PDB file of C-alpha atoms in Angstrom:
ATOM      1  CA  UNK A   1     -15.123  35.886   3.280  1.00  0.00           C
ATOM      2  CA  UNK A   2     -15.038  32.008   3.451  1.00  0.00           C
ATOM      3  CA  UNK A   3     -12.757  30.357   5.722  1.00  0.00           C
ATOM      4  CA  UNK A   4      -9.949  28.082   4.917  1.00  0.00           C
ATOM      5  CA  UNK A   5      -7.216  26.277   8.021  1.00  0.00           C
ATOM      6  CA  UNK A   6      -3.869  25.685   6.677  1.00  0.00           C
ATOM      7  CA  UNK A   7      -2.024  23.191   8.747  1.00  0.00           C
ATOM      8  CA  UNK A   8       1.372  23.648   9.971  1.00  0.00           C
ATOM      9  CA  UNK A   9       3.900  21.587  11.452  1.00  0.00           C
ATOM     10  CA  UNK A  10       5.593  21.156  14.908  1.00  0.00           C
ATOM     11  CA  UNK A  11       8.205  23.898  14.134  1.00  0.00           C
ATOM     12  CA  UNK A  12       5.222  26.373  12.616  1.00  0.00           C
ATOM     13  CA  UNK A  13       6.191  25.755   9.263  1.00  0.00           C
ATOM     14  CA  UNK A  14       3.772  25.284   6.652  1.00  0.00           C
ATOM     15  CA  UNK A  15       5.498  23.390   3.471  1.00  0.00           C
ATOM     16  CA  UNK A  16       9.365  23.309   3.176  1.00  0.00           C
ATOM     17  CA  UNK A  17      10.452  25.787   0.976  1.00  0.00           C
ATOM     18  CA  UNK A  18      14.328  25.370  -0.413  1.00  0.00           C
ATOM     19  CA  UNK A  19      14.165  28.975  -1.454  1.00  0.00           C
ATOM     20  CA  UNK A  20      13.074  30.270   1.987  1.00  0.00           C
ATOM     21  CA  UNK A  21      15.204  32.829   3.860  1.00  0.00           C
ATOM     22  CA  UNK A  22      15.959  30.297   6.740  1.00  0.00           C
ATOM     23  CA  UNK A  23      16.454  26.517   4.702  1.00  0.00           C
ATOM     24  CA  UNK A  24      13.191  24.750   4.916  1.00  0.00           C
ATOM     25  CA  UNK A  25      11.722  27.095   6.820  1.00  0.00           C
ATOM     26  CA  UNK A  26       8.278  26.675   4.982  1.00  0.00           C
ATOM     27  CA  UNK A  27       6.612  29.351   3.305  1.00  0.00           C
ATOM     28  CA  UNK A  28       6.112  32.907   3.908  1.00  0.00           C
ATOM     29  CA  UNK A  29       2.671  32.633   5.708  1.00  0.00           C
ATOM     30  CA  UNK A  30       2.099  36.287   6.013  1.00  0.00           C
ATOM     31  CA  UNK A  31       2.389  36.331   2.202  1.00  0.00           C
ATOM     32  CA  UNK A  32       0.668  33.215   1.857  1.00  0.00           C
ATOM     33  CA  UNK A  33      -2.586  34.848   3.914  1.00  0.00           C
ATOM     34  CA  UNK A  34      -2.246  38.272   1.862  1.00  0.00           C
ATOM     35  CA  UNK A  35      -2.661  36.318  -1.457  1.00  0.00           C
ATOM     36  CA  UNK A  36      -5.714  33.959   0.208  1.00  0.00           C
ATOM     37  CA  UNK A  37      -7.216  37.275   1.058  1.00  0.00           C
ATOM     38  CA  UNK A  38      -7.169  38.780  -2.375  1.00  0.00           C
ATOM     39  CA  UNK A  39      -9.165  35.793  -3.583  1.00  0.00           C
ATOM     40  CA  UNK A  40     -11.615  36.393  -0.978  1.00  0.00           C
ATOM     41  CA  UNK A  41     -10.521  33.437   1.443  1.00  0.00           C
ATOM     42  CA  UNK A  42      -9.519  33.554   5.552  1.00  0.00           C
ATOM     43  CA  UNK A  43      -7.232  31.969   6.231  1.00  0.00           C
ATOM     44  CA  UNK A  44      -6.512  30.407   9.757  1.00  0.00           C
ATOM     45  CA  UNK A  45      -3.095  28.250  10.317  1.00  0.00           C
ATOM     46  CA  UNK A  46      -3.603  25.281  12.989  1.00  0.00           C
ATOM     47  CA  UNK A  47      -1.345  23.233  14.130  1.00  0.00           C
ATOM     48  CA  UNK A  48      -1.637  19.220  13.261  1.00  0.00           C
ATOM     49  CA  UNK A  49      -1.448  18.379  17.064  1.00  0.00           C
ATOM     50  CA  UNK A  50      -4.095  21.168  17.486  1.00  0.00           C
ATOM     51  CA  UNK A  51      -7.174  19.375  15.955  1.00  0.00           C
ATOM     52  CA  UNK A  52      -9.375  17.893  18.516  1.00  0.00           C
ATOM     53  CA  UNK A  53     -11.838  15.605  17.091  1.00  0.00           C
ATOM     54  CA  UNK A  54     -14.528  15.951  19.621  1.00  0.00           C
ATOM     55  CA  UNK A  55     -14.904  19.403  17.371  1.00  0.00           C
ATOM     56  CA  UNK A  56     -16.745  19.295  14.540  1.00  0.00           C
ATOM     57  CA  UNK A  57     -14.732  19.960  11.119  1.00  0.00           C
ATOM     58  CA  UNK A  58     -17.257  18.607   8.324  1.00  0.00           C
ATOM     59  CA  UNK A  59     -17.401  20.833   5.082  1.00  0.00           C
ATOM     60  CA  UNK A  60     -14.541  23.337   6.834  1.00  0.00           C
ATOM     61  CA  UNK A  61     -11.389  23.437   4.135  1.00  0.00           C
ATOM     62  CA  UNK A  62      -8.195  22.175   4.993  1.00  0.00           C
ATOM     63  CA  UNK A  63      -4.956  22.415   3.166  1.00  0.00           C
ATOM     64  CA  UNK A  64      -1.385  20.975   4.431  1.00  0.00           C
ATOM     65  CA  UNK A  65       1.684  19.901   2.788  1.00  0.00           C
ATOM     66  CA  UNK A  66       3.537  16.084   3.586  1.00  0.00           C
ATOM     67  CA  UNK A  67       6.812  15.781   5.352  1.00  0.00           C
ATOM     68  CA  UNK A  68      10.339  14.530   4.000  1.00  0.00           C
ATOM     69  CA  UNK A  69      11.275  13.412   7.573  1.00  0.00           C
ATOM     70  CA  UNK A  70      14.094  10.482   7.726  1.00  0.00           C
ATOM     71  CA  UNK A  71      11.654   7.143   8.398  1.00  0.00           C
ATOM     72  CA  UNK A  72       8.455   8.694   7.894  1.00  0.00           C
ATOM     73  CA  UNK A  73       7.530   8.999  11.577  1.00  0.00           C
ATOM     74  CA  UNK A  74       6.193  12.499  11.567  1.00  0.00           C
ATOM     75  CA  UNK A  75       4.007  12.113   7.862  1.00  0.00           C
ATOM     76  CA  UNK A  76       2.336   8.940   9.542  1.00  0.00           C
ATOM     77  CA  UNK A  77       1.147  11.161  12.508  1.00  0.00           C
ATOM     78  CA  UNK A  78       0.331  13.779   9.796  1.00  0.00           C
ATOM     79  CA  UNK A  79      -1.555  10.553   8.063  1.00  0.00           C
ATOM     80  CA  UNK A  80      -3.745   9.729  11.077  1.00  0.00           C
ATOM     81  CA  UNK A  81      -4.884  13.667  11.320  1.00  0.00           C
ATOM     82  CA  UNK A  82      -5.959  13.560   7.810  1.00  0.00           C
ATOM     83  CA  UNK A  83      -7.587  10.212   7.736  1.00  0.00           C
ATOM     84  CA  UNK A  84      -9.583  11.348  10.871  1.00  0.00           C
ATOM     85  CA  UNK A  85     -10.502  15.007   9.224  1.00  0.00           C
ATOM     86  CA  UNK A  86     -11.713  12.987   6.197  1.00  0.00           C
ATOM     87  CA  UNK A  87     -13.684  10.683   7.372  1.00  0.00           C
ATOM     88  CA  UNK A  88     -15.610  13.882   9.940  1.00  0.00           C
ATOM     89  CA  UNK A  89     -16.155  15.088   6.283  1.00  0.00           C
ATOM     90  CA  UNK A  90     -13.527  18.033   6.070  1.00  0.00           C
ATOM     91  CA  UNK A  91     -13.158  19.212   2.601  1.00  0.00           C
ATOM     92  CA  UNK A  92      -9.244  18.301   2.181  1.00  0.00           C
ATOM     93  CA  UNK A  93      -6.787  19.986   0.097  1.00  0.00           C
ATOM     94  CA  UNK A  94      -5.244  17.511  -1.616  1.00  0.00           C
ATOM     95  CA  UNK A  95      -7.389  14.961  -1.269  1.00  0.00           C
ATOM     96  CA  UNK A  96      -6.019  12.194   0.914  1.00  0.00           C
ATOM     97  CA  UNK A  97      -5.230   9.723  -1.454  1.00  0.00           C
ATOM     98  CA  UNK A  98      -2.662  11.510  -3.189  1.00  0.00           C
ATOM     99  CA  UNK A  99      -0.703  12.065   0.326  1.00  0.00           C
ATOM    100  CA  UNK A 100      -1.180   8.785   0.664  1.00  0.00           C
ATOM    101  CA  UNK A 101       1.319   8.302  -2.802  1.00  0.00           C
ATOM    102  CA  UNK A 102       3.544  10.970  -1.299  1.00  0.00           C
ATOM    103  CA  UNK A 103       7.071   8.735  -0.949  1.00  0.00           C
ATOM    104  CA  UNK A 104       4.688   5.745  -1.449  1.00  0.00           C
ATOM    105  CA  UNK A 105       5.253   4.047  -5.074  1.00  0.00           C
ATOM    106  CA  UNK A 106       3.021   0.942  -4.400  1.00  0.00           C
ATOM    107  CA  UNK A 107       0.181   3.295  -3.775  1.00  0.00           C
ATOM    108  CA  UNK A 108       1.300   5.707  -6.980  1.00  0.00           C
ATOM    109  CA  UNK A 109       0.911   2.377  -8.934  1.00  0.00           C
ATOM    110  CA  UNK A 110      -2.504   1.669  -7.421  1.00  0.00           C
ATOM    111  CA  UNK A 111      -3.574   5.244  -8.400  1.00  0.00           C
ATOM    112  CA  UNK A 112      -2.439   4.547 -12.111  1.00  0.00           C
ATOM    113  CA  UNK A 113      -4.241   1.633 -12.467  1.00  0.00           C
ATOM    114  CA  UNK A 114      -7.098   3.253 -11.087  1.00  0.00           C
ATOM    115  CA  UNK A 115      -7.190   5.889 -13.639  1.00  0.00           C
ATOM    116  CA  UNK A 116      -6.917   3.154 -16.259  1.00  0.00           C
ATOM    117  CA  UNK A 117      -5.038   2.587 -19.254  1.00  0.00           C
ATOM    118  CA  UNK A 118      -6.424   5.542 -21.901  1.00  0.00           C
ATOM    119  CA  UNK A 119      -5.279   8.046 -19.101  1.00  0.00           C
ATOM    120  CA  UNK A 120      -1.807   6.269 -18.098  1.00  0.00           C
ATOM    121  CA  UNK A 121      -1.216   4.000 -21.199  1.00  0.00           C
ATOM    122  CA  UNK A 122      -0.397   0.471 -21.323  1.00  0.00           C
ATOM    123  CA  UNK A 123       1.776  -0.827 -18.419  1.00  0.00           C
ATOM    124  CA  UNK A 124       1.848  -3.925 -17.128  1.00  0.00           C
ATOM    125  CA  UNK A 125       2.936  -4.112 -13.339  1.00  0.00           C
ATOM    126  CA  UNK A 126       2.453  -5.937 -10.266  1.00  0.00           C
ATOM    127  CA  UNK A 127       2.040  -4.923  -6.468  1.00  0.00           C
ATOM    128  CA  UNK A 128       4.083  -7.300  -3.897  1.00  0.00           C
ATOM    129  CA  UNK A 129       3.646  -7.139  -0.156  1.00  0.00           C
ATOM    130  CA  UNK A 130       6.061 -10.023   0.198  1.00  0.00           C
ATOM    131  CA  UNK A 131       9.132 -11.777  -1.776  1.00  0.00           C
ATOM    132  CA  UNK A 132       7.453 -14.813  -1.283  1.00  0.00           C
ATOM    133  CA  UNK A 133       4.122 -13.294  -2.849  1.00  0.00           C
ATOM    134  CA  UNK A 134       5.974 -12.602  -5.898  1.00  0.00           C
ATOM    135  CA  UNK A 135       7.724 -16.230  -6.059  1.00  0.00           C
ATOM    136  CA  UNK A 136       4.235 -17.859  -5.793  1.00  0.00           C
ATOM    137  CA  UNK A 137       3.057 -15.537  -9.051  1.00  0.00           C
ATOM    138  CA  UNK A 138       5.504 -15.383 -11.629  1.00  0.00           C
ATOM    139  CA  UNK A 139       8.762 -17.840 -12.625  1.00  0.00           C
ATOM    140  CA  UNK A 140      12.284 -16.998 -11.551  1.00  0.00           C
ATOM    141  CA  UNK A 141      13.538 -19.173 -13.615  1.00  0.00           C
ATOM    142  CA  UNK A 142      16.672 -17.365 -15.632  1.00  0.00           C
ATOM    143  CA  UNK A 143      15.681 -16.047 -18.708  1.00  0.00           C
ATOM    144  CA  UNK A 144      15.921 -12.660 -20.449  1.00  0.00           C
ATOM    145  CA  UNK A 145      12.378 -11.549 -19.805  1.00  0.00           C
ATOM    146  CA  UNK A 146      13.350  -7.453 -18.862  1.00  0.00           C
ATOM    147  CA  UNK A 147      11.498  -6.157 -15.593  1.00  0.00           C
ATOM    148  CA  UNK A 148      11.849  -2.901 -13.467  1.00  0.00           C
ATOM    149  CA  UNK A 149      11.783  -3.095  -9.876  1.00  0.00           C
ATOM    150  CA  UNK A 150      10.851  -0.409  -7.665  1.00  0.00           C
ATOM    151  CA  UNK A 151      11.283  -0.198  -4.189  1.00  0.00           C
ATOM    152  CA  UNK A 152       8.226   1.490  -2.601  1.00  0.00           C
ATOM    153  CA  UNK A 153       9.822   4.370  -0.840  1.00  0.00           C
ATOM    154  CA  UNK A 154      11.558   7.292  -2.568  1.00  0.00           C
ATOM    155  CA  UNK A 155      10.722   9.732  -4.602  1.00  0.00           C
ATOM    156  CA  UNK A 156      11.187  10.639  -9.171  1.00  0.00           C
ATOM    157  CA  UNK A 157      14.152   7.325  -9.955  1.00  0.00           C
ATOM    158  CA  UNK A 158      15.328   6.769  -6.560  1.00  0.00           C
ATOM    159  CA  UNK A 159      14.849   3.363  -5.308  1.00  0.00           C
ATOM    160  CA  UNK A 160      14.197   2.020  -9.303  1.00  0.00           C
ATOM    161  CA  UNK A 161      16.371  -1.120 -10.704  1.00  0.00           C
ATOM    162  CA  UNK A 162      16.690  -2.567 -13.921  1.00  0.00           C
ATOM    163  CA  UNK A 163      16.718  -6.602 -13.672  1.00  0.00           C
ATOM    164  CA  UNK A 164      18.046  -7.993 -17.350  1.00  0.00           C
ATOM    165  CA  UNK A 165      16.454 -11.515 -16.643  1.00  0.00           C
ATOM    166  CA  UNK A 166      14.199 -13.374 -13.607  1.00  0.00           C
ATOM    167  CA  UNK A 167      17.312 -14.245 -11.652  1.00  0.00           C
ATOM    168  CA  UNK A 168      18.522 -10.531 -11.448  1.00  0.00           C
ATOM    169  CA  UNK A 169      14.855 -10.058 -10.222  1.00  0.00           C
ATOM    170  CA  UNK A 170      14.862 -12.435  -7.413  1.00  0.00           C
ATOM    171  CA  UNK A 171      18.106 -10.867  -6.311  1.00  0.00           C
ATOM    172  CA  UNK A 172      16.765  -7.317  -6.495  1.00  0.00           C
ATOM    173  CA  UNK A 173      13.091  -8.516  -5.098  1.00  0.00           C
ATOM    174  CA  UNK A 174      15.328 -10.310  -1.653  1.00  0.00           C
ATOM    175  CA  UNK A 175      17.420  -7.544  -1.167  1.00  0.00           C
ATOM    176  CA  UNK A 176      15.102  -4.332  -1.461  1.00  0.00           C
ATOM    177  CA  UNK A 177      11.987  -6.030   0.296  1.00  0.00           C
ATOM    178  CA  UNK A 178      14.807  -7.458   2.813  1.00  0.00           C
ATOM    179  CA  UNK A 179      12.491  -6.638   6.900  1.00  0.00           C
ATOM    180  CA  UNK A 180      15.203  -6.914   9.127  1.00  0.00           C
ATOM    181  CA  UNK A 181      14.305  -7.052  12.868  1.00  0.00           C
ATOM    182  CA  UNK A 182      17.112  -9.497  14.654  1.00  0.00           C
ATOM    183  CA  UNK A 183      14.662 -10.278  17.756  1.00  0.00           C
ATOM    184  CA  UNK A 184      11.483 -10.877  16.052  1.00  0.00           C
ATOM    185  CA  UNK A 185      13.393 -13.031  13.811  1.00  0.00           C
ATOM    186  CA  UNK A 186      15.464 -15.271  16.548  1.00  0.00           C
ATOM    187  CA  UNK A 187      12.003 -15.319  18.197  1.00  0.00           C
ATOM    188  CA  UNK A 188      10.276 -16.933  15.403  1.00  0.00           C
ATOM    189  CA  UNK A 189      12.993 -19.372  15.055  1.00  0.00           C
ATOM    190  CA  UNK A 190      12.324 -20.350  18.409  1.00  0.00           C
ATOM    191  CA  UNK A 191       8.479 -20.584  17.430  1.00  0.00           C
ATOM    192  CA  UNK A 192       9.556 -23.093  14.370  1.00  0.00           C
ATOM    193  CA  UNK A 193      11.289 -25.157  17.093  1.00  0.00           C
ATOM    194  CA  UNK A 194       8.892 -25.336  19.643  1.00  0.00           C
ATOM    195  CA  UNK A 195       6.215 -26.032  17.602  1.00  0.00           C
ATOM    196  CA  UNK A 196       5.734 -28.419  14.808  1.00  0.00           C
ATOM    197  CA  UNK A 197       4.111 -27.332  11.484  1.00  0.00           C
ATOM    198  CA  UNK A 198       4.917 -23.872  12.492  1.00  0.00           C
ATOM    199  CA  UNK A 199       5.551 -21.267   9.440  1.00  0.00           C
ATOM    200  CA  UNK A 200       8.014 -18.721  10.120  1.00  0.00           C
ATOM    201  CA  UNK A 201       7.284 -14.894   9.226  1.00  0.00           C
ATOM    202  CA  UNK A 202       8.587 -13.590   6.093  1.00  0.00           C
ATOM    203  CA  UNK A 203      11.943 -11.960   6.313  1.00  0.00           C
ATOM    204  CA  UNK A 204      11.095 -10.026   3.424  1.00  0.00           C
ATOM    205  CA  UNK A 205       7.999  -7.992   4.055  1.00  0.00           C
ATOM    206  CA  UNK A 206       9.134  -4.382   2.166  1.00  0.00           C
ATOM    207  CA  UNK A 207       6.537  -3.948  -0.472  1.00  0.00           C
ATOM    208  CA  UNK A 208       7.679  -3.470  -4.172  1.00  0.00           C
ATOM    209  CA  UNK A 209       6.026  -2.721  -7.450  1.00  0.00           C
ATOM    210  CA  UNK A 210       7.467  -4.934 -10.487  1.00  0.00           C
ATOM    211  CA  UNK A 211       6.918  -3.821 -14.099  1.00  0.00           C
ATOM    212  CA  UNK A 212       6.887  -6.363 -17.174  1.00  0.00           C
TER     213      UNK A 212
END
């Protein structure tokens, strides 16, 4: 039979099944492991935290599931595991780049263009890292050029505006990219006063997607 590691979470789960007996209490793995054995595969469940790099995992097949946690703390750990398996040359399933657009619409747009217009059709749109990166690329002057605004975080329509002219967009692009951290910031105010010339940090450092 040919081998195959599915990778489970810190509670054991593996996914997060609505449906399950317990709420998001993953899948049935016994079930899952009688139905990889039927199509002539092993399976062998490991633990994220398990995988121990001075191993050798090249060509072994790997399939996990993402994580909905609040923040994303857990799915970055998840994100260094899988970055680290790929680059040994483990055969993952999905392929990284699509966790990577799990939650992550800047990267879903990045995908799309990718892929290219006969596959995606025509849309124009625009990747921001900054507010200030979109102010120095397009007019927000207020006119009644239509744009949608999407936060980068959330999943389907969540996190998606409709500005009805450039000023709207400004006022969308501030308050969704909006980076609050009150020390950093009263520390770089100090920097600007101590030192002449200095350029303070962006306060708005959320990333966003804009579509024309």
């Amino acid at each position: 039979m040919k081998n195959i590691n599915l990778l489970v979470d810190y509670k054991g789960y593996f996914g997060s099944s609505y449906l399950a007996p317990i709420y998001r209490s993953g899948m049935n793995k016994e079930l899952l492991k009688e139905q990889f054995a039927r199509q002539g595969w092993e399976v062998r469940y490991i633990p994220f935290s398990a995988i121990d790099f001075r191993q050798d995992y090249s060509k072994e097949f790997f399939l996990y599931t993402s994580s909905e946690d609040e923040g994303g703390h857990y799915k970055d750990y998840i994100e260094d595991i899988l970055l680290g398996l790929s680059l040994q040359g483990a055969e993952l399933v999905p392929e990284f780049k699509y966790f990577r657009a799990h939650h992550n619409k800047v990267f879903m747009e990045i995908l799309r263009q990718l892929l290219g217009e006969e596959k995606t059709g025509k849309v124009t749109a625009h990747t921001f890292g900054t507010f200030e990166d979109m102010a120095a690329s397009m007019p927000l002057t207020e006119d009644d050029a239509k744009s949608v605004i999407k936060a980068f975080s959330g999943s389907v329509s969540s996190n998606v505006f409709l500005a009805k002219n450039r000023k709207q967009l400004a006022a969308i692009a501030r308050r969704i990219s909006r980076s609050r951290h009150l020390s950093s910031e009263l520390r770089d105010m100090g920097r600007a006063i101590k030192h002449k010339g200095y350029r303070k940090e962006s306060l708005h450092r959320k990333k966003y997607i804009v579509q024309n």
